[in-house]
Amino acid sequence: MFLSGIYVIKILMTTKNKLLEILNKNKEVFVSGQEIAEQLNISRTAVWKAIKTLKDDGYKIESVRNNGYKLSSANNILSDIEIKNNLLSKYKNFDIKIFKVTDSTNKQAKKLIAENLFDNGTTLIADEQTDGKGRFGRSFFSPKSTGIYLSTIIKMPLKLQDISLVTIISALAVCRAVKKLTKAKPQIKWINDIYINGKKVCGILTEAVSSFETKTADAVVAGIGVNLKTNFFPEELREKAGCVSNENISRNVFAAEILNNLFSLAENIYDKQIIEEYKNLSLVLNKEIKFLSDDTVITAKAADINDKGNLIVKLSDGKTAVLESGEISIRRLKD
Ligand code: BTN
């Protein structure tokens, strides 16, 4: 009895998944119940039930007698099914969990790590965060339905000094998604911010859970916050923050694109090409920058980025200094 219950749920999930795929392929066009039934090899009643499940999940589906069903273009729902439909096949079995609302996906991801309830690629995505975390204890504005707030757990043996590389690949993954899905030209402000037309559109918070004995990270949480279509910001952010695009981009497609790139970059995290690509997108290289060192403001020129993702700066006395992202005594002023 119990087993057959599980079986029924599995069938229903597969049907829902496939139905969503059919409706997505035929956006703005009605597909008849009969056609769906034939394609999925199920009864008309089963089609109707699956449509109802999608509607219960919040999908807007028009149904017109003698015409069939049509997915409304107004849909803006984060869906694990749609994200998985857009993932490369080798990543489709990674665990993706969607929250309508949560405090912070990074916080929830660290909880999963503490309880050992995760795998490489486990990803948490929220429609809204009530306590989104930024770097240096700042908060990250995470209003509902307009952004992508995701935390992916990367499980690989990484030396603690190499953790910045996870921030680097996360930034590249977002830039690649922006370039593929929009006309915008993203740039990276070392080490974790992405800018478009002078406005910050994405921030990244990488947090490692490490083993004291081995001095390696057991798991690293790559927390990525993208203002995809967020247009309204609180007063204090208005001058600095912006959004990726005003076009109607699906958050599911965008999230999947980030994940496809993030996972594949993680497979070759020590590849030298990664730093080259990162440098080509840099907003700071060859520019004057300021940073805090022991409470003193230092002005320097951003000269290079090394293999570990550290920023090499040229100081006014001609000496060079290496800025590490995780270094708490050295902090950039403008963030
Ligand atoms: C920053 O700009 O300082 C980093 C912001 C990182 C925000 C993301 S949103 C998803 C994940 N969950 C969080 O609480 N923070 C990160």
Tab-separated table of N, CA and C and ligand atoms in Angstrom, residues 103-107 129 131-136 138-140 142 148-151 192-193 200 202-205 222-226 335, ligand 1:
chain	number	residue	atom	x	y	z
A	103	ASP	N	14.865	32.715	5.311
A	103	ASP	CA	15.701	33.799	5.850
A	103	ASP	C	16.892	34.048	4.921
A	104	SER	N	17.698	33.002	4.727
A	104	SER	CA	18.882	33.136	3.870
A	104	SER	C	19.217	31.751	3.327
A	105	THR	N	19.360	31.650	2.026
A	105	THR	CA	19.664	30.327	1.454
A	105	THR	C	21.059	29.862	1.908
A	106	ASN	N	21.975	30.802	2.130
A	106	ASN	CA	23.299	30.403	2.628
A	106	ASN	C	23.173	29.786	4.023
A	107	LYS	N	22.333	30.426	4.849
A	107	LYS	CA	22.132	29.919	6.216
A	107	LYS	C	21.539	28.506	6.158
A	129	GLN	N	14.079	36.404	0.269
A	129	GLN	CA	14.826	36.166	1.513
A	129	GLN	C	14.496	37.284	2.497
A	131	ASP	N	16.281	37.616	5.349
A	131	ASP	CA	17.515	37.984	6.046
A	131	ASP	C	18.724	37.632	5.162
A	132	GLY	N	18.658	38.086	3.896
A	132	GLY	CA	19.728	37.790	2.940
A	132	GLY	C	21.056	38.330	3.449
A	133	LYS	N	22.082	37.510	3.377
A	133	LYS	CA	23.395	37.893	3.919
A	133	LYS	C	24.338	38.368	2.819
A	134	GLY	N	25.035	39.461	3.099
A	134	GLY	CA	26.080	39.937	2.203
A	134	GLY	C	27.429	39.762	2.881
A	135	ARG	N	28.475	40.258	2.241
A	135	ARG	CA	29.798	40.131	2.852
A	135	ARG	C	29.959	41.138	3.990
A	136	PHE	N	30.898	40.871	4.859
A	136	PHE	CA	31.232	41.747	5.994
A	136	PHE	C	30.006	42.053	6.859
A	138	ARG	N	27.013	42.521	6.087
A	138	ARG	CA	25.964	43.363	5.514
A	138	ARG	C	24.771	42.510	5.135
A	139	SER	N	23.662	43.185	4.830
A	139	SER	CA	22.501	42.398	4.390
A	139	SER	C	22.388	42.507	2.870
A	140	PHE	N	21.673	41.567	2.285
A	140	PHE	CA	21.471	41.600	0.829
A	140	PHE	C	19.977	41.722	0.566
A	142	SER	N	16.615	41.301	-0.839
A	142	SER	CA	16.138	40.130	-1.598
A	142	SER	C	14.621	40.119	-1.731
A	148	ILE	N	17.147	36.291	-8.219
A	148	ILE	CA	17.531	34.888	-8.031
A	148	ILE	C	18.449	34.850	-6.825
A	149	TYR	N	18.031	34.160	-5.798
A	149	TYR	CA	18.831	34.043	-4.579
A	149	TYR	C	19.132	32.564	-4.410
A	150	LEU	N	20.341	32.179	-4.757
A	150	LEU	CA	20.632	30.746	-4.714
A	150	LEU	C	21.925	30.435	-3.984
A	151	SER	N	21.940	29.276	-3.350
A	151	SER	CA	23.147	28.785	-2.684
A	151	SER	C	23.385	27.365	-3.141
A	192	ASN	N	33.757	39.877	-5.857
A	192	ASN	CA	32.482	39.157	-5.842
A	192	ASN	C	31.278	39.943	-6.355
A	193	ASP	N	31.518	41.096	-6.972
A	193	ASP	CA	30.358	41.881	-7.413
A	193	ASP	C	30.293	41.973	-8.924
A	200	LYS	N	25.577	47.791	-9.510
A	200	LYS	CA	25.768	46.424	-9.015
A	200	LYS	C	24.482	45.621	-9.229
A	202	CYS	N	24.671	41.997	-9.004
A	202	CYS	CA	24.832	40.678	-8.387
A	202	CYS	C	25.933	40.715	-7.333
A	203	GLY	N	25.690	40.024	-6.233
A	203	GLY	CA	26.715	39.869	-5.194
A	203	GLY	C	26.885	38.390	-4.880
A	204	ILE	N	28.069	38.032	-4.458
A	204	ILE	CA	28.349	36.615	-4.172
A	204	ILE	C	28.945	36.497	-2.774
A	205	LEU	N	28.417	35.567	-2.014
A	205	LEU	CA	28.939	35.320	-0.665
A	205	LEU	C	29.343	33.846	-0.571
A	222	ALA	N	28.363	28.408	-2.268
A	222	ALA	CA	28.455	29.544	-3.197
A	222	ALA	C	27.091	30.224	-3.181
A	223	GLY	N	27.010	31.367	-2.518
A	223	GLY	CA	25.735	32.094	-2.402
A	223	GLY	C	25.695	33.222	-3.426
A	224	ILE	N	24.730	33.145	-4.326
A	224	ILE	CA	24.672	34.099	-5.440
A	224	ILE	C	23.337	34.849	-5.399
A	225	GLY	N	23.415	36.161	-5.373
A	225	GLY	CA	22.186	36.964	-5.381
A	225	GLY	C	22.174	37.843	-6.621
A	226	VAL	N	21.191	37.643	-7.487
A	226	VAL	CA	21.120	38.416	-8.738
A	226	VAL	C	19.847	39.261	-8.739
A	335	ASP	N	31.775	48.986	-1.539
A	335	ASP	CA	31.282	47.649	-1.811
A	335	ASP	C	29.857	47.698	-2.315
B	1	BTN	C1	27.343	40.780	-1.246
B	1	BTN	O1	26.928	41.516	-2.119
B	1	BTN	O2	28.010	41.197	-0.277
B	1	BTN	C2	27.053	39.300	-1.326
B	1	BTN	C3	25.581	39.043	-1.467
B	1	BTN	C4	25.237	37.571	-1.560
B	1	BTN	C5	23.752	37.351	-1.587
B	1	BTN	C6	23.373	35.919	-1.811
B	1	BTN	S1	21.642	35.754	-2.113
B	1	BTN	C7	21.759	34.031	-1.964
B	1	BTN	C8	22.690	33.764	-0.807
B	1	BTN	N1	21.972	33.803	0.446
B	1	BTN	C9	22.364	34.812	1.223
B	1	BTN	O3	21.890	35.064	2.354
B	1	BTN	N2	23.324	35.502	0.616
B	1	BTN	C10	23.657	34.958	-0.675
